[in-house]
Structures are given as structure tokens and as C-alpha cells.
XYZ file of C-alpha atoms in Angstrom:
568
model
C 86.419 130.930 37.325
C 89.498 132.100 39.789
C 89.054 134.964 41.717
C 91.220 137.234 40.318
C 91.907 138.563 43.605
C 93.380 135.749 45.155
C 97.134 134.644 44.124
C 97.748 131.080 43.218
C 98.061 129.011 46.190
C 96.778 131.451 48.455
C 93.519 130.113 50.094
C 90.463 132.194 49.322
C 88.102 133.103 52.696
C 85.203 131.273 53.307
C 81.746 132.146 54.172
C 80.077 131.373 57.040
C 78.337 128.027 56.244
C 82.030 126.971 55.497
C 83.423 128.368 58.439
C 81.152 126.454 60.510
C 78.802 129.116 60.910
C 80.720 132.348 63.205
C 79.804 135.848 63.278
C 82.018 138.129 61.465
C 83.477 141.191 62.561
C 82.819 143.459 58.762
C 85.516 145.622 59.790
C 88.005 143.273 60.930
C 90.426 141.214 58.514
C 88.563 138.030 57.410
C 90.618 135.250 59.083
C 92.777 136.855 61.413
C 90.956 135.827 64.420
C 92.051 132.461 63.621
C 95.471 133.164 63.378
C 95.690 134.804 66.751
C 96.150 132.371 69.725
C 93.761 132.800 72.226
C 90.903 134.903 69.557
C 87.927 135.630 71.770
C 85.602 133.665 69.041
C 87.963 130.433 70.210
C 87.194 130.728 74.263
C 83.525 129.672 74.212
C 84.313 126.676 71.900
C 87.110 125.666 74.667
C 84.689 126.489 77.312
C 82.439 124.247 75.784
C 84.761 121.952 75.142
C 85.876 121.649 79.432
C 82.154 121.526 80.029
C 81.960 118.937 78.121
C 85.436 116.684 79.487
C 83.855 117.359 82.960
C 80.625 115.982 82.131
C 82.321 112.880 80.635
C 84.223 112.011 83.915
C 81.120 113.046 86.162
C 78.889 110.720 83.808
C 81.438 107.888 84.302
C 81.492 107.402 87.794
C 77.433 107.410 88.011
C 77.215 103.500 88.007
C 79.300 103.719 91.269
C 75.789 104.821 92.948
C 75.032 101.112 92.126
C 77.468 98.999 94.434
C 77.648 98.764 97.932
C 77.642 101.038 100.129
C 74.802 103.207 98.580
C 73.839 99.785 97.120
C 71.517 101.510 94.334
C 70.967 98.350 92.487
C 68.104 99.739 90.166
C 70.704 103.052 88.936
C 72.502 100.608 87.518
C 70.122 100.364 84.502
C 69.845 103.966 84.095
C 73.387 105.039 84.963
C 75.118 104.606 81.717
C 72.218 106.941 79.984
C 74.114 110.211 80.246
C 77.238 109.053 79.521
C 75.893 106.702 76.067
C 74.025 110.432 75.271
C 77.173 112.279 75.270
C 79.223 109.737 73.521
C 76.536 109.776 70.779
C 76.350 113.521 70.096
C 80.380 113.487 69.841
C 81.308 116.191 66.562
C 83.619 113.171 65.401
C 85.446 109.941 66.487
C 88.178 111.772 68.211
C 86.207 113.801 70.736
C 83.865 110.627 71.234
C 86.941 108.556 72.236
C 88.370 111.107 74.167
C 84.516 111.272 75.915
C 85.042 107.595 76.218
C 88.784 107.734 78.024
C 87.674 110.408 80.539
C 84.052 108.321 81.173
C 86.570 105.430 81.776
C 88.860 107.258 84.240
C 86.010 108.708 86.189
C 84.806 104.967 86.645
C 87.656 103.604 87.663
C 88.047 106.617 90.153
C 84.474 106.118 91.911
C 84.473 102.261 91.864
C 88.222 102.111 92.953
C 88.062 105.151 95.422
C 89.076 103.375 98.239
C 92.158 102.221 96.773
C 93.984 106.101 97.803
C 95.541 104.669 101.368
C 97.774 101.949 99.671
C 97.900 103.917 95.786
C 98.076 107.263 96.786
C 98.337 109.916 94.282
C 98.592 106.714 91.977
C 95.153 106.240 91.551
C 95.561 108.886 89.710
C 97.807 107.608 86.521
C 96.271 103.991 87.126
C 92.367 105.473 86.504
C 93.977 107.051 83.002
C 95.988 104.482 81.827
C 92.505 101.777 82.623
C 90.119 104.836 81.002
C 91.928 103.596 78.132
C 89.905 100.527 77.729
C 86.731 102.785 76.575
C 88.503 104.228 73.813
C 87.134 101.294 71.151
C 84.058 101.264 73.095
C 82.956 105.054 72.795
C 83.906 104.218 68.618
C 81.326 101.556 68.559
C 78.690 103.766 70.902
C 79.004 106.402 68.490
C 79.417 104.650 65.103
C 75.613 102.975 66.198
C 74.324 105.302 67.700
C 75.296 108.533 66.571
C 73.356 111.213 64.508
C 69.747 109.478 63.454
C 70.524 105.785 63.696
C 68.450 103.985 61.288
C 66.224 100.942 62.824
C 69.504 98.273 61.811
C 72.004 100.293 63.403
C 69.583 100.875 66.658
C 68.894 97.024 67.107
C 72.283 96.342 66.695
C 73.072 98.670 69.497
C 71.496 96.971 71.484
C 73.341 93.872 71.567
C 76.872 95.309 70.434
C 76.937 97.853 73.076
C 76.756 95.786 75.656
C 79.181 93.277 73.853
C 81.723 95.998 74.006
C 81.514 96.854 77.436
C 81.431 93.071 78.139
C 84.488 92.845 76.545
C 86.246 95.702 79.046
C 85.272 93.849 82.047
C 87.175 90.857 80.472
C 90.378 92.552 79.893
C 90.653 94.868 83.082
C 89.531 91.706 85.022
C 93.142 89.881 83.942
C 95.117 89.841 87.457
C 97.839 92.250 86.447
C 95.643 94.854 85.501
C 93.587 95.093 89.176
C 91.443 92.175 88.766
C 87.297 92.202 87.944
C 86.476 94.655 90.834
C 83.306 96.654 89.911
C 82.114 94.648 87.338
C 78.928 95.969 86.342
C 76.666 92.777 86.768
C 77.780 92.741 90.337
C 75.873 95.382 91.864
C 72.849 93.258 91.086
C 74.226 90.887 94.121
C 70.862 90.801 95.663
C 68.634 90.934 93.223
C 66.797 87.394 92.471
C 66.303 87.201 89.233
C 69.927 88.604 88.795
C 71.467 85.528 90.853
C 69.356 83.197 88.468
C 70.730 84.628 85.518
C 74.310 84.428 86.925
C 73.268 80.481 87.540
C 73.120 80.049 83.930
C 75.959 82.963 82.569
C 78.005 84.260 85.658
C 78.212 87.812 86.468
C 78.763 88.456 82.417
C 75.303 87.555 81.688
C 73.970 89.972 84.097
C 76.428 92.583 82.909
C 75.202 92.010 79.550
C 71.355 92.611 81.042
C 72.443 95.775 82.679
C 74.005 97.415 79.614
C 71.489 96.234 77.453
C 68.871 97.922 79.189
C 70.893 101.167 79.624
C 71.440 101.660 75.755
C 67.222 100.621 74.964
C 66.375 104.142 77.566
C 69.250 105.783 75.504
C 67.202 105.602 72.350
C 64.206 106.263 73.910
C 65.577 109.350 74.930
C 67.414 109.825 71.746
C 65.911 108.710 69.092
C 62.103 109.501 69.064
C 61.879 108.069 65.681
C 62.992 104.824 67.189
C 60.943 104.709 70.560
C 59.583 101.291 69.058
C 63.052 99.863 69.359
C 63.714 101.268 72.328
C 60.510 100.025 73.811
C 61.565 96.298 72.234
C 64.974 96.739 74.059
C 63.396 96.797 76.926
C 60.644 94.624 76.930
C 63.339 91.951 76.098
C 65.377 92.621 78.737
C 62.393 92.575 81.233
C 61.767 88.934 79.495
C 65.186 87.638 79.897
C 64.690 88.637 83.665
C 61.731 86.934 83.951
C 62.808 83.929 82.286
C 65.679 83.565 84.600
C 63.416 84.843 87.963
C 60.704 81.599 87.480
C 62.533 79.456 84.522
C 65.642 78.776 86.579
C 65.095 76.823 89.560
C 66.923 77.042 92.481
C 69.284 74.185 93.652
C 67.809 71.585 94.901
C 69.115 71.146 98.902
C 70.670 67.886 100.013
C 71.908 68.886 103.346
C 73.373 71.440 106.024
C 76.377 72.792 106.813
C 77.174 74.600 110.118
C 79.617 77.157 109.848
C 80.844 79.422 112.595
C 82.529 82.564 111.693
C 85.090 84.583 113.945
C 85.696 88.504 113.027
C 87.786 89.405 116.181
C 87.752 93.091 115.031
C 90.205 95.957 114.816
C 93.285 95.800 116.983
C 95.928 98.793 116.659
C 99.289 99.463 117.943
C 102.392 97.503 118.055
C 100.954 94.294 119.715
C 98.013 94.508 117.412
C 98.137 91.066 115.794
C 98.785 89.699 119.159
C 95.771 91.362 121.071
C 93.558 90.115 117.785
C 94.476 86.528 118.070
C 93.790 86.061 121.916
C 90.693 87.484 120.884
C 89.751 85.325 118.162
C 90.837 82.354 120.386
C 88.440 83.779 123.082
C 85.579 84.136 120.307
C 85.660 80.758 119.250
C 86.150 79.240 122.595
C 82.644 80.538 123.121
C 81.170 78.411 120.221
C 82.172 75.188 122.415
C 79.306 72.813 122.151
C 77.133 74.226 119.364
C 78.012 71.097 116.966
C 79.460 72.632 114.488
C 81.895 71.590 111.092
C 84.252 73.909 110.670
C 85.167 77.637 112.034
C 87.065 80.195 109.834
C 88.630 82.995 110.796
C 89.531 85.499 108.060
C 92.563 86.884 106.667
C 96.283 87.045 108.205
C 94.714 86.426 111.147
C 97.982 84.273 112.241
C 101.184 85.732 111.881
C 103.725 82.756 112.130
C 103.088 78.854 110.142
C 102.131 76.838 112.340
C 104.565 74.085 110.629
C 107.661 76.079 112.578
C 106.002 76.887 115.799
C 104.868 73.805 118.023
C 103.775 75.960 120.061
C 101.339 77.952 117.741
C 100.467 74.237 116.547
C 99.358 73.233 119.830
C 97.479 76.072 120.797
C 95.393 75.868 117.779
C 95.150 72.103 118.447
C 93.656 72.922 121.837
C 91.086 75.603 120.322
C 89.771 73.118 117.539
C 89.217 70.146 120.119
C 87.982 72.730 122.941
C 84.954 73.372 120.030
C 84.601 69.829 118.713
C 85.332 71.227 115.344
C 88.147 72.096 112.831
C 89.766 75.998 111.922
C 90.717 76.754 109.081
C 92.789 79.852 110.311
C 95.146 82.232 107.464
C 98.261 82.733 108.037
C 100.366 85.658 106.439
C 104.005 84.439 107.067
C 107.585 83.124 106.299
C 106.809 79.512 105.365
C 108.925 76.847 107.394
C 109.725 74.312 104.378
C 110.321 77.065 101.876
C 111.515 81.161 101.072
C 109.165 83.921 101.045
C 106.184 85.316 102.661
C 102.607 83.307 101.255
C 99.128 83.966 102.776
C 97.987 80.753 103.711
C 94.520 78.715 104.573
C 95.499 76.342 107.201
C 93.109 73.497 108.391
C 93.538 72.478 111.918
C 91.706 69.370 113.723
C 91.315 68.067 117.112
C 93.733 65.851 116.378
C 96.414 69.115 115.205
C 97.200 70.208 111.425
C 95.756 68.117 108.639
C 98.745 69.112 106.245
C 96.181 70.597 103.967
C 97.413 73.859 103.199
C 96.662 76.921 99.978
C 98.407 79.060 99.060
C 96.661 81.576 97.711
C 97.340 82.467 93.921
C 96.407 85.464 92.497
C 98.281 88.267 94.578
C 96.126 91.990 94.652
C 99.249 94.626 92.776
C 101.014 96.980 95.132
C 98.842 95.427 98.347
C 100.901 92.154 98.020
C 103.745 92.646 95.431
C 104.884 95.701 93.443
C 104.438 95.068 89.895
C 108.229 95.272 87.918
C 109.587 96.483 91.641
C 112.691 97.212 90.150
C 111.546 100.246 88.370
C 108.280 100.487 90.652
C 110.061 99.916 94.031
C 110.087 103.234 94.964
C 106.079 103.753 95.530
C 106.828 101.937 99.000
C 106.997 105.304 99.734
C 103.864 106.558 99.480
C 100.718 104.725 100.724
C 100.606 101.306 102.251
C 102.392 99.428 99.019
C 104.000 95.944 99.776
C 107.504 96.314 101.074
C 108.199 92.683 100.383
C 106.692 90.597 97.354
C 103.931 87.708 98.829
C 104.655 84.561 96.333
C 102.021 82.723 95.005
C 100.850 79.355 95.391
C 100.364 76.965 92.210
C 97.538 75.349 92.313
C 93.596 75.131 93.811
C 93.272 73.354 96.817
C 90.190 71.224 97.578
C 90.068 70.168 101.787
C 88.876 67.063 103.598
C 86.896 67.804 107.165
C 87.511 65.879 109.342
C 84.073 64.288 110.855
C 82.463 66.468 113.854
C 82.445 64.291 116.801
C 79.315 62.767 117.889
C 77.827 63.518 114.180
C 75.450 60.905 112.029
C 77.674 59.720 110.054
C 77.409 61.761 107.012
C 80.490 63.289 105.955
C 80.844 66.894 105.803
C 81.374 68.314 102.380
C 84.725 68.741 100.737
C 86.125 72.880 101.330
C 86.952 75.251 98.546
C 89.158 77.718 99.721
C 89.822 81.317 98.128
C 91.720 84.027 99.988
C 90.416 87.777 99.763
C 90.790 89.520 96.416
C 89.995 85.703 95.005
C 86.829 85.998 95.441
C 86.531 88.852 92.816
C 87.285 85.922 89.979
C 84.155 83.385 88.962
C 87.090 81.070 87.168
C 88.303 80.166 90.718
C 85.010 79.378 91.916
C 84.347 77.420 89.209
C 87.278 75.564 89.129
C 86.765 74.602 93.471
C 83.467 73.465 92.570
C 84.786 71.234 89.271
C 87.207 69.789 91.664
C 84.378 68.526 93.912
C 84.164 71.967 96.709
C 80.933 71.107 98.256
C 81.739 74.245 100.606
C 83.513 77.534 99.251
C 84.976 79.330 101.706
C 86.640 83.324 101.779
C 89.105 84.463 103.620
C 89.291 88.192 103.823
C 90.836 91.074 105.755
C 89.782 94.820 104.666
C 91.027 96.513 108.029
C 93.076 98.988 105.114
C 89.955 100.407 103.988
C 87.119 99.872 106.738
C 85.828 103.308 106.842
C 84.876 102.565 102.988
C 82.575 100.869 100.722
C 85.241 98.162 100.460
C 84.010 95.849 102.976
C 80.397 95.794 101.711
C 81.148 95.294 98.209
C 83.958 92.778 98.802
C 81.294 90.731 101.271
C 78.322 91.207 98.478
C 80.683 89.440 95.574
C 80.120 86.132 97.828
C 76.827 86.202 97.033
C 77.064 86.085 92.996
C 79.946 83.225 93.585
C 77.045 81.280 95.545
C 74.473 82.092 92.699
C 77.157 81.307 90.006
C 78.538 77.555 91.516
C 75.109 76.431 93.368
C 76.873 76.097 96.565
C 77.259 78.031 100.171
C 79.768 80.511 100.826
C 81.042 81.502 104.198
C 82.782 85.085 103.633
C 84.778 85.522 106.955
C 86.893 88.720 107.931
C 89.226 90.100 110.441
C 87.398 93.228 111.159
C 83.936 92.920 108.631
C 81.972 92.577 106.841
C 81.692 88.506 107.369
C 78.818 87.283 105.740
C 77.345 83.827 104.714
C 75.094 82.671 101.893
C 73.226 79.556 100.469
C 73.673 78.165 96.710
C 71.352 80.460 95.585
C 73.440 83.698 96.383
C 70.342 84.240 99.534
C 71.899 85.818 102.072
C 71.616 83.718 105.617
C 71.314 85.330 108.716
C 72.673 89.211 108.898
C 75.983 90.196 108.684
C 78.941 91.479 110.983
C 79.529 94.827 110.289
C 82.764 96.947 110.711
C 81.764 97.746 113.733
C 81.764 94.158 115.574
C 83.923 91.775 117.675
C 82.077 88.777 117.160
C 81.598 84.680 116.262
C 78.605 84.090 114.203
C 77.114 80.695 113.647
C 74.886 80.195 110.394
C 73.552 76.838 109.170
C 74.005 77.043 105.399
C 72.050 74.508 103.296
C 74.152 72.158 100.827
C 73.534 71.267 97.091
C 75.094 68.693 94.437
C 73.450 70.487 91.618
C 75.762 71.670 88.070
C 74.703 75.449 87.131
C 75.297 76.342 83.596
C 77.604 78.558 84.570
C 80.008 75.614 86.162
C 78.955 73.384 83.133
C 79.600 75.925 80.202
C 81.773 78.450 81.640
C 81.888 81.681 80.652
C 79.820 81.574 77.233
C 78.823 85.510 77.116
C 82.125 86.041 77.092
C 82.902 84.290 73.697
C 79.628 85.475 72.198
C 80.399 89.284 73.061
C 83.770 88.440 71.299
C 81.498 87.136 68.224
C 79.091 90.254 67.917
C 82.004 92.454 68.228
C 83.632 91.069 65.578
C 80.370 90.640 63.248
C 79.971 93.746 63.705
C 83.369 95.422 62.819
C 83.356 93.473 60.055
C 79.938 94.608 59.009
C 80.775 97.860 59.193
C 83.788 97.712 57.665
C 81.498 95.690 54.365
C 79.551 99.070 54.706
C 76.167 96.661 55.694
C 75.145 99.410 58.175
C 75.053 102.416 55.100
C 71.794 103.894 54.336
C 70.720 102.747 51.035
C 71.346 104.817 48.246
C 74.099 106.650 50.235
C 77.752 106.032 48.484
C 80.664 106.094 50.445
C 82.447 109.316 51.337
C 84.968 109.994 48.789
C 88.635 110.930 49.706
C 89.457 114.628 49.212
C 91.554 115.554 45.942
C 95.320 116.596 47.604
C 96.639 119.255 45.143
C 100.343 118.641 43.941
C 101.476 122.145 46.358
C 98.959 121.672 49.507
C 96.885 119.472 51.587
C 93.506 118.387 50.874
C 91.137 121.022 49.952
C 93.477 123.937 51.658
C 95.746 125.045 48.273
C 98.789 126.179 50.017
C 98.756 124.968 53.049
């Protein structure tokens, strides 16, 4: 019966359990609280609401803890944990995404920290616009895990949760977008049974193991209905690891390679790149008779081609004969045949340039080019942006040593050269080692950020590219850290920090062996893309609903109002 009362179309108050449950003032008009802005019921709801934002963006960055420097590689498998527990106790979809998009931007901040000299207040915008990429992801945390998850939706989880996040890392890890910097998986660099599992998967399997693990202590902590699946989650991660650990061999050794790497240090002032070279031509004159087969220096560490300076030609000439072996020097400079500025690995013999040259392809945005510079232009600026666009080379470049003099006979194994931020991308590994690399080789100058966990994570990617292709990689920089490893991401010999001028000689061992990763690619890519999609489509075929439950009905609109508010 109507309430008398009440005038047609005018809403009729609620009680509390419809009101969602707050204390009424008797003496006060019902409702007009909620008609003031700013009613004092209202402040500890947006209170609550902050709290909660800031805990999203603080729960975000946690898996930064994980990389190098603090190089926490166990907090990787408990840092998601908070951040999955928030998501899940969301009120609805909205606030979970939005718990998602501020957990995203407080990633990107902590991973990408180091980025503020050369993006500035930038990092800013660039963090919220890639915090975006969680949105879908927090919707998928929530929709499984939220509320009491029955036993399907839990086991699910498992493997769709990590799907998801598997499936960020592939689309911030396209070029344009910053590249795969901080991917997950990577922070398990020195972990054995990690690099075995990249053998088989790349970094995306390990990823996969990471998150995995993560969302099994979730429902643990969650769900103590559930501890069972939980507990499963885990024990089958721990398998997969050991699987990997003692089922995957390591590559079988077939040789040596000695490989001598110059890091000349920083340099300062105006004559700067001058001082560095005569000091990276005095480091490697010292390696003179330690029979070695090739010497890389890192980064930019010539500044004119060689191809339009005899002079710089012979010098360099001089320098490889002086050490019985060949450079491959970078150059950062004009080239002589052609327009524009490329960053260039140059191989120089005793007997002067081989005319193998790269060019290296995949340029890092705003370090090397501004991104649609003529509406972006203007962030020159601020920072240490690009004043002038690098161009990029077309194709992989596989090099031919020349034979070391007095050697046995047995030729030295073909070179695979990538160029800093390159070695961020497994595909270019991959694609060396395809074309024959027996050697992969990284050129790399972090001078920009060297007070920063830049250097040590850049150096510790080297490793999973080792683990990944089965073969050595000498990771050589201007100013550190210039590190070396064998095909099964070990690291040999220590490292040059930030804090040396130095030539380093390390004798890396040599395989012909095919991983699965260089035979099959990137697999847990595809099958992330498959679970995600089985799984929208599940839900969407309402497979997930508790049995007996029907599905929610739509709420009757009345012919003067919206749905359920008469009036209004």
C-alpha cells in the first residue's frame, strides 16, 4: 500500500539497512545530510576512501624491493599480496579498477624512479597514463577473487591472474611505450632454478611463476575456507621450480671465449669524451699480451665514425694490433655515408675496420628521440630529453672475428651485438642467436643515472638473456656496471662497479646448444592470451556462478525516474 504521506514521485526515506547502515540524527530531517556538500557523515567515508588510494599506490611499488639495487629476489613472491588483498575487498568494479590504476602508477614510479633526470616532472603523467594497463587486470583480480571465491573460481585464479599480469608486461614492453624494463620475472636474475625456467619460457615463464605464487599466499590469507587451494598453489609452483632447477640441464660447453672489457669511468666537463677515450685507449693497452678475442668498450664511447676520420681509424687500428685482438668500440655520431646521428657497434682489427657495422634499432623515448617531437619538442626543456632524433638501424647484425694471432686454429665464435636499452628485449636475443651469434655482446652507457639502481638492474638483465639463448654475454659500460656471464645466466668473475676505471678480462665458456626458449619462442605469451580469453568467455557463459544462483536481474526503470529512485 502507498504511504499516504509521500506524494507521487517523491522518493520515500529509507531505513538504515537501505541506507547502507548510518546513524541517524532523530531530530534532524531524514536525508538532508545527503543533500548538503561536505555532511560530516560523508568525511570519514572520503577519509577512508584516501586511505585507501594511498595504500593502492604504496602496495604497487612493493615489488620494486625485488630488483637490483636492494636485489630482494624472494619479496618478489610475496610482494603482490597486499596489493591482490585490496583489489579483492574492492565495494565494486569501479573502486577495484581505480585500486588497480593507482597500484599501476605506483609501479611504474618505483621501478622507473630513476628515469626523473631525463623525464622530469614527466614521470609523473607517463606512470598514470602506463597505471592504465591494470585497469582490466584489477577486473579479473576481483571478479576471481573477490567476496568468498568458491574452489573453481580460486583455482582459476591461480592461473588467470598471472595470465593477466603476463599480458601487461607484453603490452608495456612494445618499444614506444618504454620497453620491458621491470618485468617481474627479472628480478629472479640470479636465482638458478629461475634461469632454468627462462631456458625453456624466457623471462615470461618466470613471471608467470612469480605471480602465481603471489595470488596461492593471497588465498591463504584470504580465503581460510580455501587454504587447501592455496596450499596446492603453492606446492605447484615449488614443483615447477624444481622441475626446472634438476630437469633442465645446463648447456653443454664446447669451448672458451676470452673477453676483455674496458669501463674507462666517469669523465666530466667540456673535454669529457676526450679525457674518457685516452683513457680507454690506456686501459686496453694494458691487456697487451693476455691472448685474448675481442675487447668491447661500452656505449658512445667514440664520438666521431671512424669511416670519416683516418685518423680516428688509425688510432684504433694501432690499439687493436698493440693487443693482438679486435674492438668492437660504439660510436654515437654523424655517419659519413649517410644523414643523422646512429649509435653504432664498430669492429676494428689489426688489420683496421672490418666494415661490419649495427646500428642499433630500437631507440629508448625522450633519451634518443622525442616521441611526435612536433607536439612533444618542447620537453627539451626540462631534463636531459634528446635534442636531436638518433635514427635507427634496420636490421640485426651478426660479426665475423677475425682469428687472434698465434691461436689453434679454431675460429672464434660469430658476435651478436645489442646496444644498451636492447638488452631489455629477449626477441633480439633470440633472433642474434637464430642467426648463428655464438657470442652476444652489450653495449651500454648509464653515466645519466649512476647514483641509481639503473646500472645494477640494467647489468643483471644480461644474465636472463644468457639463461634464455644458452650462450655468454659480455655486458660492457662506460662508467658500470660491466659484467660478464656464461650460457647459463652464472655470473663469471665479479663485476665493475660505478665506482671503477678499469679493463677486466673473463674467460666465458661457449655452447652450441638450442633452449626452448630460442626453439619455441615466446609460448607463455600465447597461452596467457588463451586463459585470458577462456576465461572472459567463461564468465561471460556465467560457468563461474554458484549453482542454484540466477543471474542478477535488471532493475524495473519507472516511465518518470531512474531505476528504483521514482522521481529522480
Amino acid at each position: 500500500m502507498r504511504n499516504p504521506f509521500v506524494r507521487r514521485g517523491q522518493a520515500r526515506d529509507r531505513g538504515p539497512a537501505e541506507d547502507g547502515g548510518e546513524d541517524r540524527d532523530p531530530g534532524r530531517e531524514p536525508g538532508a545530510d545527503r543533500d548538503r556538500p561536505g555532511a560530516p557523515e560523508r568525511r570519514p567515508a572520503r577519509r577512508r576512501a584516501l586511505v585507501r588510494s594511498l595504500l593502492a599506490v604504496g602496495f604497487g611499488a612493493l615489488p620494486a624491493l625485488a630488483f637490483p639495487a636492494p636485489g630482494l629476489w624472494w619479496w618478489a613472491y610475496l610482494a603482490l599480496v597486499p596489493w591482490l588483498l585490496l583489489i579483492r575487498t574492492a565495494p565494486g568494479a569501479r573502486r577495484a579498477a581505480l585500486d588497480g590504476w593507482l597500484g599501476g602508477i605506483g609501479f611504474v614510479l618505483a621501478v622507473h624512479h630513476w628515469l626523473l633526470p631525463s623525464l622530469h616532472v614527466f614521470l609523473l603523467p607517463v606512470s598514470a597514463f602506463l597505471g592504465l594497463l591494470w585497469l582490466p587486470w584489477a577486473w579479473l583480480v576481483r571478479s576471481l577473487l573477490g567476496g568468498t571465491p568458491s574452489a573453481l573460481r580460486a583455482a582459476v585464479a591461480l592461473v588467470a591472474v598471472p595470465s593477466g599480469w603476463l599480458l601487461i608486461e607484453l603490452v608495456r614492453s612494445w618499444e614506444g611505450l618504454g620497453g620491458p624494463w621491470g618485468l617481474l620475472g627479472a628480478s629472479q636474475w640470479q636465482v638458478p632454478a629461475a634461469l632454468r625456467l627462462a631456458s625453456v619460457g624466457g623471462v615470461w615463464l618466470v613471471t608467470l611463476l612469480v605471480v602465481a605464487a603471489d595470488t596461492a599466499v593471497a588465498l591463504l590469507v584470504a580465503a581460510p575456507g580455501l587454504r587447501a587451494i592455496g596450499v596446492a598453489g603453492i606446492a605447484g609452483c615449488a614443483l615447477v621450480a624444481g622441475t626446472a632447477a634438476w630437469g633442465v640441464g645446463a648447456p653443454r660447453v664446447t669451448g672458451t671465449v676470452r673477453v676483455a672489457l674496458v669501463q674507462p669511468g666517469v669523465f666530466g666537463g667540456a673535454d669529457g669524451a676526450e679525457r674518457r677515450f685516452d683513457r680507454a685507449e690506456e686501459l686496453t693497452r694494458s691487456l697487451a699480451g693476455q691472448r685474448l678475442d675481442l675487447v668491447v668498450w661500452g656505449e658512445s664511447g667514440v664520438g666521431a665514425d671512424p669511416a670519416g676520420r683516418p685518423d680516428l681509424a688509425a688510432r684504433l687500428t694501432a690499439l687493436s694490433r698493440e693487443v693482438g685482438a679486435p674492438l668492437l668500440v660504439n660510436v654515437d655520431a654523424r655517419r659519413s655515408d649517410r644523414p643523422g646521428i646512429y649509435k653504432s657497434a664498430v669492429l676494428v682489427g689489426p688489420a683496421g675496420p672490418t666494415g661490419q657495422r649495427y646500428d642499433k634499432m630500437r631507440l629508448v623515448p625522450f633519451g634518443e628521440y622525442i616521441p611526435a617531437r612536433g607536439v612533444l619538442g618542447w620537453v627539451t626543456s626540462f631534463g636531459e630529453a634528446a635534442t636531436e632524433d638518433r635514427r635507427r638501424g634496420t636490421e640485426p647484425v651478426v660479426m665475423t672475428l677475425p682469428p687472434p694471432a698465434g691461436g689453434d686454429g679454431t675460429p672464434p665464435p660469430l658476435v651478436g651485438p645489442l646496444v644498451c636499452f636492447e638488452s631489455a628485449f629477449p626477441d633480439m636475443s633470440r633472433r642474434l642467436v637464430r642467426d648463428g651469434a655464438g657470442l652476444l655482446v652489450v653495449q651500454s652507457a648509464t653515466s645519466t643515472f649512476q647514483d641509481s639502481w639503473a646500472p645494477a638492474q640494467h647489468a643483471s638483465l644480461a644474465a636472463l638473456r644468457a639463461a634464455e639463448t644458452g650462450r655468454p654475454v659480455a655486458h660492457a659500460t662506460l662508467t658500470g656496471v660491466s659484467a660478464a656471464y656464461g650460457p647459463d645466466g652464472r655470473r663469471i668473475g665479479p663485476v665493475l662497479g660505478t665506482d671503477a676505471s678499469a679493463a677486466a678480462v673473463r674467460e666465458l665458456p661457449l655452447s652450441d646448444a638450442t633452449t626452448g626458449y630460442v626453439r619455441w619462442g615466446d609460448w607463455p605469451l600465447y597461452g596467457a592470451l588463451a586463459v585470458v580469453g577462456a576465461v572472459c568467455a567463461a564468465e561471460g557463459a556465467g560457468a563461474f556462478r554458484r549453482p542454484g544462483s540466477a543471474p542478477r536481474a535488471r532493475r524495473a526503470r519507472t516511465v518518470r525516474g531512474s531505476a528504483g529512485r521514482p522521481g529522480h
